[in-house]
Coordinates of C-alpha atoms and ligand atoms in Angstrom, one line a residue:
M20 CA -105.3 41.6 -62.7
E21 CA -105.4 42.3 -58.9
F22 CA -103.7 39.6 -57.0
A23 CA -106.4 39.2 -54.6
V24 CA -108.6 37.7 -57.5
L25 CA -106.1 34.8 -58.1
A26 CA -105.4 34.4 -54.1
E27 CA -109.2 34.1 -53.7
S28 CA -109.2 31.5 -56.6
F29 CA -106.2 29.6 -55.2
K30 CA -108.0 29.4 -51.8
R31 CA -111.2 27.8 -53.3
M32 CA -109.0 25.4 -55.3
E33 CA -107.3 24.5 -52.2
D34 CA -110.4 23.5 -50.5
T35 CA -111.4 20.9 -53.1
T36 CA -109.8 17.7 -54.5
K37 CA -112.7 17.0 -57.1
R38 CA -111.5 17.3 -60.7
L39 CA -114.8 18.7 -62.1
E40 CA -114.9 21.5 -59.4
L41 CA -111.3 22.4 -60.1
T42 CA -111.9 22.7 -63.9
Q43 CA -115.0 24.9 -62.9
L44 CA -112.8 27.2 -60.8
L45 CA -110.1 27.3 -63.6
V46 CA -112.7 28.2 -66.0
E47 CA -114.2 31.2 -64.0
L48 CA -110.5 32.4 -63.4
F49 CA -109.5 32.2 -67.2
K50 CA -112.6 34.0 -68.1
K51 CA -111.4 36.9 -65.9
T52 CA -108.0 36.7 -67.4
S53 CA -106.7 38.9 -70.5
P54 CA -104.9 36.7 -73.2
E55 CA -101.7 38.7 -72.2
L56 CA -101.8 37.4 -68.8
I57 CA -102.8 33.9 -69.5
S58 CA -99.7 32.4 -69.6
K59 CA -98.3 33.7 -66.4
I60 CA -101.4 32.8 -64.6
V61 CA -100.9 29.0 -65.9
Y62 CA -97.6 29.0 -64.7
L63 CA -98.4 30.3 -61.3
I64 CA -101.1 27.7 -60.9
Q65 CA -98.4 25.1 -61.1
G66 CA -96.1 27.1 -58.7
K67 CA -93.7 28.0 -61.5
L68 CA -92.6 31.0 -63.4
R69 CA -91.7 29.4 -66.5
P70 CA -92.0 25.9 -68.1
D71 CA -89.8 23.4 -66.0
F72 CA -87.1 23.1 -69.1
E73 CA -85.8 26.7 -68.7
G74 CA -84.6 25.8 -65.1
I75 CA -86.0 28.9 -63.5
E76 CA -86.1 28.1 -59.8
L77 CA -87.0 30.5 -56.9
G78 CA -85.1 28.4 -54.4
V79 CA -86.0 30.7 -51.4
A80 CA -85.1 28.9 -48.2
E81 CA -87.4 28.8 -45.2
K82 CA -85.0 30.8 -43.1
L83 CA -84.8 33.7 -45.5
A84 CA -88.9 33.7 -45.7
I85 CA -89.1 33.8 -42.1
K86 CA -86.8 36.7 -42.0
A87 CA -88.6 38.4 -44.5
I88 CA -92.0 38.1 -42.8
S89 CA -90.2 39.3 -39.6
K90 CA -89.1 42.4 -41.4
S91 CA -92.4 43.1 -42.7
S92 CA -94.6 42.6 -39.9
G93 CA -92.2 43.7 -37.1
I94 CA -92.9 40.4 -35.2
P95 CA -89.8 38.6 -33.9
I96 CA -88.5 35.7 -35.6
I97 CA -88.9 33.5 -32.7
K98 CA -92.9 34.0 -32.9
I99 CA -93.1 33.1 -36.4
E100 CA -91.0 29.9 -35.9
D101 CA -93.4 29.1 -33.2
E102 CA -96.5 29.8 -35.4
Y103 CA -95.1 27.7 -38.0
R104 CA -94.3 24.7 -35.8
K105 CA -98.2 24.8 -34.7
G106 CA -99.0 23.3 -37.8
G107 CA -99.8 24.0 -41.4
D108 CA -96.9 25.6 -43.6
L109 CA -95.1 28.6 -43.7
G110 CA -97.7 30.3 -45.8
H111 CA -100.2 29.5 -43.4
A112 CA -98.1 30.8 -40.5
A113 CA -97.4 34.1 -42.3
S114 CA -101.1 34.6 -43.2
K115 CA -102.0 34.2 -39.4
I116 CA -99.2 36.6 -38.3
L117 CA -100.3 39.0 -40.9
E118 CA -104.0 38.9 -39.9
Q119 CA -103.0 39.9 -36.2
K120 CA -100.9 42.7 -37.6
S121 CA -103.6 44.0 -40.2
Q122 CA -105.9 44.6 -37.6
T123 CA -103.6 47.4 -36.5
T124 CA -102.3 48.6 -39.7
F125 CA -104.0 49.0 -43.1
V126 CA -102.7 47.7 -46.7
I127 CA -101.0 50.8 -48.5
E128 CA -101.4 49.7 -52.2
D129 CA -103.2 47.0 -54.1
I130 CA -101.0 44.5 -55.7
T131 CA -101.4 43.2 -59.3
V132 CA -100.5 39.5 -60.6
E133 CA -97.9 41.3 -62.8
R134 CA -96.2 42.9 -60.0
V135 CA -96.0 39.8 -57.8
Y136 CA -95.0 37.8 -61.0
E137 CA -92.1 40.3 -62.1
T138 CA -90.8 40.4 -58.4
L139 CA -90.8 36.8 -58.1
Y140 CA -89.0 36.7 -61.5
K141 CA -86.4 39.2 -60.3
I142 CA -85.8 36.9 -57.2
A143 CA -85.4 33.9 -59.1
K144 CA -82.6 35.6 -61.3
L145 CA -80.5 37.0 -58.5
E146 CA -77.3 35.5 -58.2
G147 CA -74.0 36.4 -56.1
T148 CA -73.2 37.7 -52.8
R149 CA -75.6 40.4 -52.0
S150 CA -78.6 38.2 -53.6
Q151 CA -79.8 37.2 -50.2
D152 CA -80.2 40.7 -49.1
M153 CA -81.8 41.7 -52.2
K154 CA -84.2 38.7 -52.2
M155 CA -85.4 39.6 -48.5
K156 CA -86.0 43.1 -49.7
Y157 CA -88.1 42.1 -52.7
I158 CA -90.1 39.5 -50.5
S159 CA -90.8 42.1 -47.5
S160 CA -91.8 44.7 -50.2
L161 CA -94.4 42.2 -51.3
L162 CA -95.3 41.4 -47.9
N163 CA -95.9 44.8 -46.9
D164 CA -98.5 45.4 -49.5
A165 CA -100.1 42.1 -49.4
S166 CA -103.2 41.0 -47.5
P167 CA -103.0 37.9 -45.3
L168 CA -104.7 35.8 -47.9
E169 CA -102.0 37.2 -50.6
A170 CA -99.2 36.8 -48.3
R171 CA -100.0 32.9 -47.8
F172 CA -99.9 32.3 -51.5
I173 CA -96.9 34.6 -52.2
L174 CA -95.0 32.6 -49.7
K175 CA -96.2 29.2 -51.0
I176 CA -95.1 30.2 -54.6
L177 CA -91.7 31.3 -53.1
L178 CA -91.1 28.4 -51.3
G179 CA -92.1 25.8 -53.6
I180 CA -95.0 24.5 -51.4
L181 CA -98.1 25.5 -53.6
R182 CA -99.9 22.2 -54.4
L183 CA -103.3 23.0 -55.6
G184 CA -103.3 19.5 -56.9
I185 CA -104.3 20.5 -60.4
A186 CA -103.2 18.2 -63.0
E187 CA -101.8 19.5 -66.4
N188 CA -104.8 17.8 -67.9
T189 CA -107.4 19.6 -65.9
V190 CA -105.5 22.8 -66.8
M191 CA -106.0 21.7 -70.5
D192 CA -109.6 20.9 -70.0
A193 CA -110.3 24.4 -68.6
L194 CA -108.5 26.1 -71.3
A195 CA -110.4 23.9 -74.1
I196 CA -113.8 24.9 -72.3
S197 CA -112.8 28.7 -71.9
Y198 CA -111.6 29.4 -75.4
T199 CA -112.8 26.7 -77.7
G200 CA -116.2 26.1 -76.0
T201 CA -116.0 22.6 -75.4
K202 CA -113.6 20.0 -73.4
E203 CA -113.7 18.0 -76.4
N204 CA -111.0 20.0 -78.0
R205 CA -108.6 18.9 -75.3
E206 CA -106.8 16.4 -77.3
S207 CA -105.4 19.4 -79.8
L208 CA -104.1 21.2 -76.9
E209 CA -102.6 18.0 -75.4
R210 CA -100.8 17.6 -78.8
A211 CA -99.5 21.2 -78.6
Y212 CA -98.2 20.4 -75.1
N213 CA -96.6 17.2 -76.0
V214 CA -94.4 19.0 -78.5
S215 CA -93.5 22.0 -76.5
S216 CA -93.6 21.1 -73.1
D217 CA -94.9 24.4 -72.4
L218 CA -98.2 24.8 -70.9
G219 CA -98.1 28.6 -70.5
K220 CA -97.4 28.8 -74.4
V221 CA -100.3 26.4 -75.3
A222 CA -102.5 28.5 -72.9
E223 CA -101.4 31.8 -74.7
V224 CA -101.8 30.4 -78.4
T225 CA -105.5 28.9 -77.5
A226 CA -106.4 32.3 -75.8
M227 CA -105.0 34.3 -78.6
M228 CA -105.9 32.1 -81.7
G229 CA -108.5 29.7 -80.5
L230 CA -108.7 26.2 -82.0
R231 CA -107.3 27.1 -85.5
G232 CA -104.2 28.3 -83.7
I233 CA -103.5 25.3 -81.4
E234 CA -104.2 22.9 -84.3
T235 CA -101.5 24.4 -86.4
F236 CA -99.0 24.4 -83.3
Q237 CA -95.6 23.6 -84.6
V238 CA -92.6 21.8 -83.1
T239 CA -89.8 24.2 -82.6
V240 CA -86.2 24.0 -82.0
F241 CA -85.2 24.6 -78.5
N242 CA -88.6 23.7 -77.1
P243 CA -88.3 20.2 -75.7
I244 CA -90.6 17.4 -77.1
R245 CA -91.9 15.1 -74.2
P246 CA -90.5 11.8 -74.7
M247 CA -92.2 8.8 -76.1
L248 CA -91.8 5.8 -73.5
A249 CA -92.2 2.2 -73.7
D250 CA -94.1 -0.5 -72.2
R251 CA -92.5 -3.3 -70.8
V252 CA -92.6 -6.9 -71.9
K253 CA -91.5 -10.2 -70.3
S254 CA -90.7 -12.2 -73.1
E255 CA -90.1 -12.5 -77.0
K256 CA -93.5 -14.3 -77.1
E257 CA -95.4 -11.2 -75.4
A258 CA -93.7 -8.8 -77.6
I259 CA -94.9 -10.7 -80.8
I260 CA -98.4 -10.7 -79.4
K261 CA -98.3 -7.0 -78.8
I262 CA -96.7 -5.7 -81.9
G263 CA -97.1 -8.3 -84.6
N264 CA -94.5 -10.5 -86.3
K265 CA -92.2 -8.0 -88.0
F266 CA -90.4 -5.1 -86.0
A267 CA -87.5 -3.3 -85.4
A268 CA -85.2 -4.4 -82.4
E269 CA -82.5 -1.9 -81.2
Y270 CA -80.1 -2.3 -78.5
K271 CA -81.2 -0.8 -75.0
L272 CA -78.3 1.1 -73.9
D273 CA -77.7 1.7 -70.4
G274 CA -77.0 5.4 -70.3
E275 CA -78.7 8.7 -70.4
R276 CA -81.4 9.8 -72.8
V277 CA -80.6 13.0 -74.3
Q278 CA -82.8 15.1 -76.7
I279 CA -80.6 17.2 -78.8
H280 CA -81.4 20.4 -80.3
S281 CA -79.4 22.4 -82.7
K282 CA -79.8 25.1 -84.9
K283 CA -76.6 26.7 -86.5
D284 CA -74.0 26.8 -83.6
K285 CA -76.3 26.7 -80.8
V286 CA -77.1 23.3 -79.0
I287 CA -79.1 22.6 -76.0
L288 CA -79.5 19.1 -74.4
F289 CA -82.5 18.0 -72.5
S290 CA -82.7 14.9 -70.3
R291 CA -85.6 12.5 -70.1
S292 CA -87.4 14.7 -67.6
L293 CA -86.8 17.7 -70.1
E294 CA -84.1 19.4 -67.7
N295 CA -81.4 21.4 -69.6
I296 CA -78.3 19.1 -69.3
T297 CA -76.2 20.9 -71.8
S298 CA -73.4 21.8 -69.3
Y299 CA -72.9 18.2 -68.4
Y300 CA -72.1 17.3 -71.9
P301 CA -69.6 19.9 -73.5
D302 CA -68.2 16.9 -75.7
I303 CA -71.6 16.4 -77.3
V304 CA -71.8 20.1 -77.9
D305 CA -68.3 20.5 -79.6
N306 CA -68.8 17.1 -81.6
L307 CA -72.2 17.5 -82.9
S308 CA -71.6 19.3 -86.1
K309 CA -68.9 16.7 -87.2
A310 CA -71.6 14.1 -87.3
I311 CA -74.7 15.7 -88.4
K312 CA -75.6 17.0 -91.8
A313 CA -78.5 19.4 -91.1
D314 CA -78.8 23.0 -90.0
E315 CA -81.6 22.8 -87.9
I316 CA -82.4 19.6 -86.0
I317 CA -84.0 17.5 -83.1
L318 CA -82.5 14.2 -82.4
E319 CA -82.8 11.7 -79.6
A320 CA -79.8 9.8 -78.4
E321 CA -78.2 7.6 -75.6
A322 CA -75.1 9.1 -74.0
V323 CA -73.1 6.1 -72.7
A324 CA -70.1 5.9 -70.9
I325 CA -67.2 3.9 -72.6
N326 CA -63.9 2.5 -71.8
E327 CA -61.7 4.4 -73.9
D328 CA -59.4 1.4 -74.3
S329 CA -61.8 -1.2 -75.2
G330 CA -64.6 0.8 -76.3
D331 CA -67.0 -1.3 -74.3
F332 CA -70.1 0.3 -72.8
L333 CA -69.8 1.1 -69.1
P334 CA -73.0 1.1 -66.8
F335 CA -75.0 4.2 -66.4
Q336 CA -73.7 5.1 -62.8
E337 CA -70.3 6.2 -64.7
L338 CA -72.1 9.1 -65.9
M339 CA -72.9 10.3 -62.6
H340 CA -69.4 11.8 -62.5
R341 CA -70.4 14.5 -64.8
R342 CA -73.3 15.6 -62.7
R343 CA -71.4 18.6 -61.2
K344 CA -70.8 22.4 -61.6
H345 CA -67.2 22.6 -61.5
K346 CA -64.3 21.1 -63.2
I347 CA -66.5 19.5 -65.8
E348 CA -63.6 19.3 -68.4
K349 CA -61.7 16.8 -66.0
A350 CA -65.0 14.6 -65.7
V351 CA -65.3 14.8 -69.7
S352 CA -61.7 13.5 -70.2
Q353 CA -62.1 11.0 -67.4
Y354 CA -65.1 9.5 -68.2
P355 CA -65.5 9.6 -71.9
I356 CA -68.7 8.7 -73.6
T357 CA -70.4 7.8 -77.0
V358 CA -73.3 9.4 -78.2
N359 CA -75.8 7.0 -79.9
F360 CA -78.6 8.2 -82.1
F361 CA -81.9 6.2 -82.2
D362 CA -84.6 8.8 -83.6
V363 CA -84.9 12.1 -85.4
L364 CA -87.9 14.4 -84.6
F365 CA -87.4 17.5 -86.6
V366 CA -85.0 18.4 -89.5
D367 CA -84.8 21.6 -91.2
G368 CA -88.0 23.1 -90.8
K369 CA -89.9 20.1 -90.8
S370 CA -91.4 17.9 -88.0
C371 CA -90.9 14.1 -88.3
L372 CA -93.4 13.2 -85.6
D373 CA -95.9 11.8 -88.0
L374 CA -93.4 9.7 -90.1
E375 CA -93.3 5.9 -89.6
Y376 CA -90.4 4.5 -87.6
S377 CA -89.0 2.9 -90.7
E378 CA -89.0 6.3 -92.5
R379 CA -87.2 8.2 -89.6
R380 CA -84.7 5.6 -89.2
K381 CA -83.9 5.6 -92.7
L382 CA -83.6 9.6 -92.5
L383 CA -81.6 9.2 -89.2
E384 CA -79.2 7.0 -91.3
T385 CA -78.8 9.7 -94.1
I386 CA -78.1 12.4 -91.4
V387 CA -75.5 10.9 -89.0
S388 CA -72.1 10.2 -90.4
E389 CA -70.9 7.8 -87.8
N390 CA -67.4 8.4 -86.0
E391 CA -65.5 7.5 -83.0
F392 CA -67.9 9.6 -80.8
A393 CA -71.4 9.4 -82.8
K394 CA -73.0 6.3 -83.6
L395 CA -76.3 4.9 -84.6
V396 CA -77.9 2.4 -82.1
P397 CA -77.6 -1.2 -83.6
M398 CA -80.9 -2.0 -85.2
T399 CA -82.0 -5.0 -86.8
I400 CA -85.6 -6.2 -88.2
V401 CA -86.8 -9.3 -86.6
Q402 CA -89.6 -11.5 -87.3
N403 CA -89.6 -14.3 -84.8
E404 CA -88.8 -15.4 -81.0
N405 CA -85.4 -17.0 -82.2
E406 CA -84.1 -13.8 -83.9
I407 CA -85.2 -11.7 -81.0
E408 CA -83.4 -13.9 -78.6
D409 CA -80.2 -13.9 -80.9
F410 CA -80.3 -9.9 -80.8
L411 CA -81.0 -9.8 -77.3
E412 CA -77.9 -12.1 -76.5
N413 CA -75.7 -9.7 -78.6
S414 CA -76.9 -6.6 -76.9
I415 CA -76.3 -8.2 -73.3
N416 CA -72.9 -9.1 -74.2
S417 CA -72.1 -5.7 -75.4
G418 CA -73.0 -4.4 -72.0
C419 CA -76.6 -3.1 -72.8
E420 CA -79.6 -3.4 -70.6
G421 CA -81.7 -5.6 -73.3
L422 CA -83.8 -4.5 -76.3
M423 CA -86.2 -1.9 -77.6
L424 CA -88.8 -3.3 -79.9
K425 CA -90.3 -0.9 -82.1
M426 CA -93.4 -0.9 -84.3
L427 CA -92.3 -0.3 -88.0
D428 CA -95.1 2.0 -89.0
A429 CA -95.7 3.8 -86.0
P430 CA -95.4 7.4 -85.5
Y431 CA -93.5 9.1 -82.6
Q432 CA -96.0 9.4 -79.9
A433 CA -94.7 12.5 -78.0
G434 CA -95.4 12.1 -74.1
A435 CA -97.1 8.7 -74.3
R436 CA -96.4 5.4 -73.2
G437 CA -97.9 2.9 -75.6
S438 CA -97.3 -0.5 -77.1
Y439 CA -95.7 1.0 -80.2
W440 CA -92.4 0.6 -78.3
L441 CA -91.6 -2.1 -76.0
K442 CA -88.6 -2.8 -73.7
L443 CA -87.4 -6.2 -73.0
K444 CA -84.8 -6.7 -70.4
R445 CA -82.9 -9.7 -69.5
E446 CA -83.7 -9.5 -65.8
Y447 CA -87.4 -9.3 -66.4
R448 CA -87.5 -13.1 -66.5
N449 CA -86.9 -13.6 -62.9
E450 CA -88.5 -13.1 -59.6
L451 CA -90.5 -9.8 -59.7
G452 CA -89.6 -9.5 -63.6
D453 CA -88.7 -5.9 -63.3
S454 CA -86.8 -3.2 -61.3
L455 CA -88.5 -0.3 -59.8
D456 CA -87.7 3.2 -59.8
L457 CA -88.5 4.6 -56.2
V458 CA -88.4 8.0 -54.5
V459 CA -86.4 8.3 -51.3
I460 CA -88.8 9.8 -48.8
G461 CA -87.1 9.2 -45.5
A462 CA -84.3 7.2 -43.7
F463 CA -83.4 5.5 -40.5
F464 CA -79.7 5.9 -38.8
G465 CA -77.2 3.2 -39.3
R466 CA -75.7 1.1 -36.6
G467 CA -72.2 -0.5 -36.5
R468 CA -70.4 -0.1 -39.6
R469 CA -73.0 2.4 -40.9
T470 CA -72.8 4.6 -37.8
G471 CA -73.1 8.4 -39.2
R472 CA -74.7 7.5 -42.2
Y473 CA -78.2 6.2 -43.1
G474 CA -78.7 2.3 -42.7
T475 CA -81.9 2.1 -44.1
L476 CA -84.1 4.1 -46.6
L477 CA -87.7 4.5 -46.5
L478 CA -89.0 4.7 -50.3
A479 CA -92.2 5.4 -52.2
A480 CA -93.9 5.3 -55.6
Y481 CA -95.6 7.9 -57.1
D482 CA -99.4 8.4 -57.4
D483 CA -100.3 10.3 -60.2
E484 CA -103.9 10.5 -59.3
T485 CA -103.3 12.3 -56.0
D486 CA -99.8 13.7 -57.0
T487 CA -98.4 12.1 -53.8
F488 CA -95.5 9.5 -52.8
P489 CA -97.1 6.7 -50.8
S490 CA -94.6 4.6 -49.0
L491 CA -93.7 1.3 -50.6
C492 CA -90.8 -0.4 -48.7
K493 CA -87.7 0.0 -46.5
V494 CA -84.4 -0.9 -48.0
G495 CA -81.3 -1.8 -46.2
T496 CA -79.4 -4.1 -48.7
G497 CA -77.5 -3.7 -51.9
F498 CA -75.6 -0.8 -50.7
T499 CA -71.7 -0.6 -50.9
D500 CA -69.7 1.6 -48.3
E501 CA -69.4 4.0 -51.4
D502 CA -73.1 4.0 -52.1
L503 CA -73.7 4.7 -48.3
D504 CA -71.4 7.7 -48.5
Q505 CA -72.8 8.9 -51.8
L506 CA -76.4 8.8 -50.7
Y507 CA -75.7 10.5 -47.4
Q508 CA -74.3 13.5 -49.5
L509 CA -77.0 13.6 -52.1
L510 CA -79.5 13.3 -49.5
S511 CA -78.1 16.0 -47.0
D512 CA -79.6 19.0 -48.8
K513 CA -83.0 17.2 -49.1
V514 CA -83.5 16.9 -45.2
T515 CA -86.7 18.7 -44.1
L516 CA -87.9 19.7 -40.4
K517 CA -91.4 18.3 -41.1
K518 CA -92.6 15.4 -43.4
N519 CA -93.3 17.0 -47.0
P520 CA -97.4 17.0 -47.2
R521 CA -97.1 14.9 -50.6
I522 CA -95.5 11.9 -48.5
N523 CA -98.0 9.3 -47.6
S524 CA -96.5 7.2 -44.9
Q525 CA -97.5 5.8 -41.7
M526 CA -94.1 4.5 -40.9
E527 CA -92.0 7.2 -39.1
A528 CA -88.7 7.7 -40.4
D529 CA -85.6 9.2 -38.4
V530 CA -85.0 11.8 -40.9
W531 CA -87.7 13.0 -43.7
F532 CA -86.5 14.2 -47.1
E533 CA -88.0 16.4 -49.9
P534 CA -89.2 13.6 -52.3
E535 CA -86.6 14.3 -55.1
L536 CA -84.1 11.5 -55.4
V537 CA -85.0 8.4 -57.3
I538 CA -83.1 5.0 -56.9
E539 CA -83.4 1.6 -58.6
I540 CA -84.9 -1.3 -56.7
V541 CA -85.2 -5.0 -57.4
A542 CA -87.3 -7.2 -55.1
S543 CA -88.3 -10.8 -55.0
E544 CA -92.1 -10.3 -54.6
I545 CA -94.9 -7.6 -54.1
T546 CA -97.1 -8.5 -51.0
L547 CA -100.2 -7.0 -49.4
S548 CA -99.1 -4.8 -46.6
P549 CA -101.1 -3.2 -43.6
I550 CA -98.6 -0.7 -43.1
H551 CA -97.2 0.6 -46.6
K552 CA -99.5 3.3 -48.4
T553 CA -98.8 2.4 -52.0
A554 CA -102.1 1.2 -53.8
M555 CA -103.9 1.6 -50.3
N556 CA -107.5 0.0 -51.1
A557 CA -106.9 -0.9 -54.7
I558 CA -106.7 -4.7 -53.8
R559 CA -108.1 -4.9 -50.5
K560 CA -109.6 -2.6 -48.2
N561 CA -107.3 -0.9 -45.6
T562 CA -104.3 -2.8 -47.1
G563 CA -101.7 -1.4 -49.3
L564 CA -98.7 -3.3 -51.3
A565 CA -95.2 -3.5 -50.2
L566 CA -91.8 -5.0 -51.6
R567 CA -90.7 -8.1 -50.3
F568 CA -86.9 -8.5 -49.9
P569 CA -86.2 -5.3 -51.7
K570 CA -82.5 -4.7 -52.8
F571 CA -80.8 -1.5 -54.1
T572 CA -79.4 -2.2 -57.5
G573 CA -76.6 0.3 -57.3
K574 CA -78.3 2.8 -59.8
I575 CA -79.1 6.2 -58.6
R576 CA -81.5 7.4 -61.3
M577 CA -80.4 11.2 -61.3
E578 CA -82.1 11.7 -64.8
K579 CA -85.5 10.9 -63.4
A580 CA -87.6 13.4 -61.5
P581 CA -89.6 12.1 -58.9
E582 CA -92.8 12.0 -61.0
D583 CA -91.0 9.7 -63.4
S584 CA -90.6 7.2 -60.7
S585 CA -92.8 3.8 -60.9
T586 CA -96.5 4.6 -60.2
S587 CA -99.0 3.1 -58.0
E588 CA -100.5 1.5 -61.1
E589 CA -97.4 0.0 -62.4
V590 CA -96.9 -1.7 -58.8
I591 CA -100.6 -3.0 -59.0
A592 CA -100.1 -4.4 -62.6
L593 CA -96.7 -6.1 -61.2
Y594 CA -98.7 -7.5 -58.3
K595 CA -101.3 -8.8 -60.7
G596 CA -98.9 -10.0 -63.2
Q597 CA -97.1 -12.0 -60.6
K598 CA -100.1 -13.5 -59.3
K599 CA -101.0 -14.5 -62.8
V600 CA -97.4 -16.2 -63.1
I601 CA -98.3 -18.3 -59.9
Q602 CA -101.7 -19.4 -61.1
D603 CA -100.3 -20.3 -64.6
T604 CA -97.6 -22.4 -62.8
K605 CA -100.2 -24.1 -60.6
Q606 CA -102.0 -25.1 -63.7
I607 CA -98.8 -26.7 -65.2
Ligands
AMP708 P1 -86.9 2.6 -68.9 O1 -86.1 4.0 -68.4 O2 -86.5 1.5 -68.4 O3 -88.4 3.1 -68.9 O4 -86.3 2.7 -70.5 C1 -86.5 3.6 -71.4 C2 -85.1 4.2 -71.7 O5 -84.2 3.4 -72.4 C3 -85.4 5.6 -72.5 O6 -85.6 6.7 -71.7 C4 -83.8 5.6 -72.9 O7 -83.2 6.4 -71.9 C5 -83.4 4.2 -72.8 N1 -82.7 3.6 -74.1 C6 -81.7 3.0 -74.5 N2 -81.7 2.5 -75.6 C7 -82.9 2.9 -76.5 C8 -83.1 2.7 -77.6 N3 -82.5 2.2 -78.5 N4 -84.5 3.7 -78.1 C9 -85.2 4.2 -77.2 N5 -84.8 4.5 -75.7 C10 -83.7 3.7 -75.4

């Protein structure tokens, strides 16, 4: 397929935000695409080359892209930077520059989607000292043959700023229409996506084998399953109302969720956001076979830092010491962990997702032989508020966050947050009732003791409807000196010259960041706000929501992707929940 066809499609997609129109444009594009190419087209639509869990990142810096544009157009760097500063993004700037140039030269060769994809793939795989030169060579060779419109999208993909605003569900709607004749079949595609986390693969199977193929889509080892998530409850009573009067209660450990895939000697670990985190836990890789009796397996566990002498659980932050590329062995011995299994999703060729919780737990107990390193998450069956309260007390005393309450006859619902699993945390009972995970979008420089670091951070929630990060509050309390140093360091490579277009904030920060880092915040209340953009117009016209007295809890949620942070909808639910409590108290 000619890349011009894809670029033209992208342009039309950029011009609309309406879901129906986007679906229609996708259907038109898919109709022109061969089944062999469909997976690549689907990845490119999402601005990717492969599914996220493979960790293939283009990682081209703006500076290098500017140099490449200059090299292929013969236009000085300074002029390109000027054009960039005038507005838009670097993709638009390059397109404008090449438009001027294309009036004097002509395009030599048509470029195909296959060629663009392969070149981008080579760029992503380059490593080592000469890689910058090679990247430049590849980029400028593509730009040499690209029309201005093609250059615009090649650069956007390269820089990771292609934002067509197309949700995964919209892609699946379009695939279902194109290859099965009706949108009604999307559910089958969704199921396949939830068990593979690979939209390209789902597209390929649908295009090649139709509905039958997708309905028989199997769980496979080393393809991560999208995790099942829990709803929150504020009290034992609410839990009983939601899941009945007999269910399982498990300790909610304060560590990192790890999805463990293993076949023969190969082990791969995925985080909650399905990033490959195998290198952070060599101890899990080394010790797994001693505890597990199965050849091929997918398990879920919580890795928790422990005090080696007492065996007590330590807070989540202790795991952050392992988030490093070098000297991981030292971190492993300095910050030991235990791995605590809580679910089994696949064993020796068979998916366990449709088994009931009680059957999966039984199976897990036969597969895991516990030892010093590998444990089963403590579980008990509870039938009334007192029993839950008792077990909650035990869990808190052992250094856990609270309880996970699980319906006994429920299947594993990959990728879903529902009321089959509930979380009950102790701190839910006070003030706002829950902590929020928010994305750091900007910062203000500190004064006094905080000079040279950021004194206050600007935080956002995630709006999944618009795929943006609307501001929710500024936070300047709860930070120790060590926190401030660590945050300054972590944020240093996220600084951007201009506000990322996905950030929605009226407040002007001193520094803007790529919306990537997620931190945990507690607050006393959620209030209406004329300034902050979260839930704008949802409760009142021209008014958003903001946190009152926000405070950093000390937890940097490295395991969470920005899209996993608290959503506008969750903030609205908390706001409404809090109003209900106030009304209830007034009635008393
Ligand atoms: P939250 O991040 O607050 O939404 O809570 C869900 C997280 O709790 C999961 O992603 C797991 O990392 C963690 N967790 C701890 N203990 C358990 C458990 N027994 N079952 C399931 N998840 C658990």
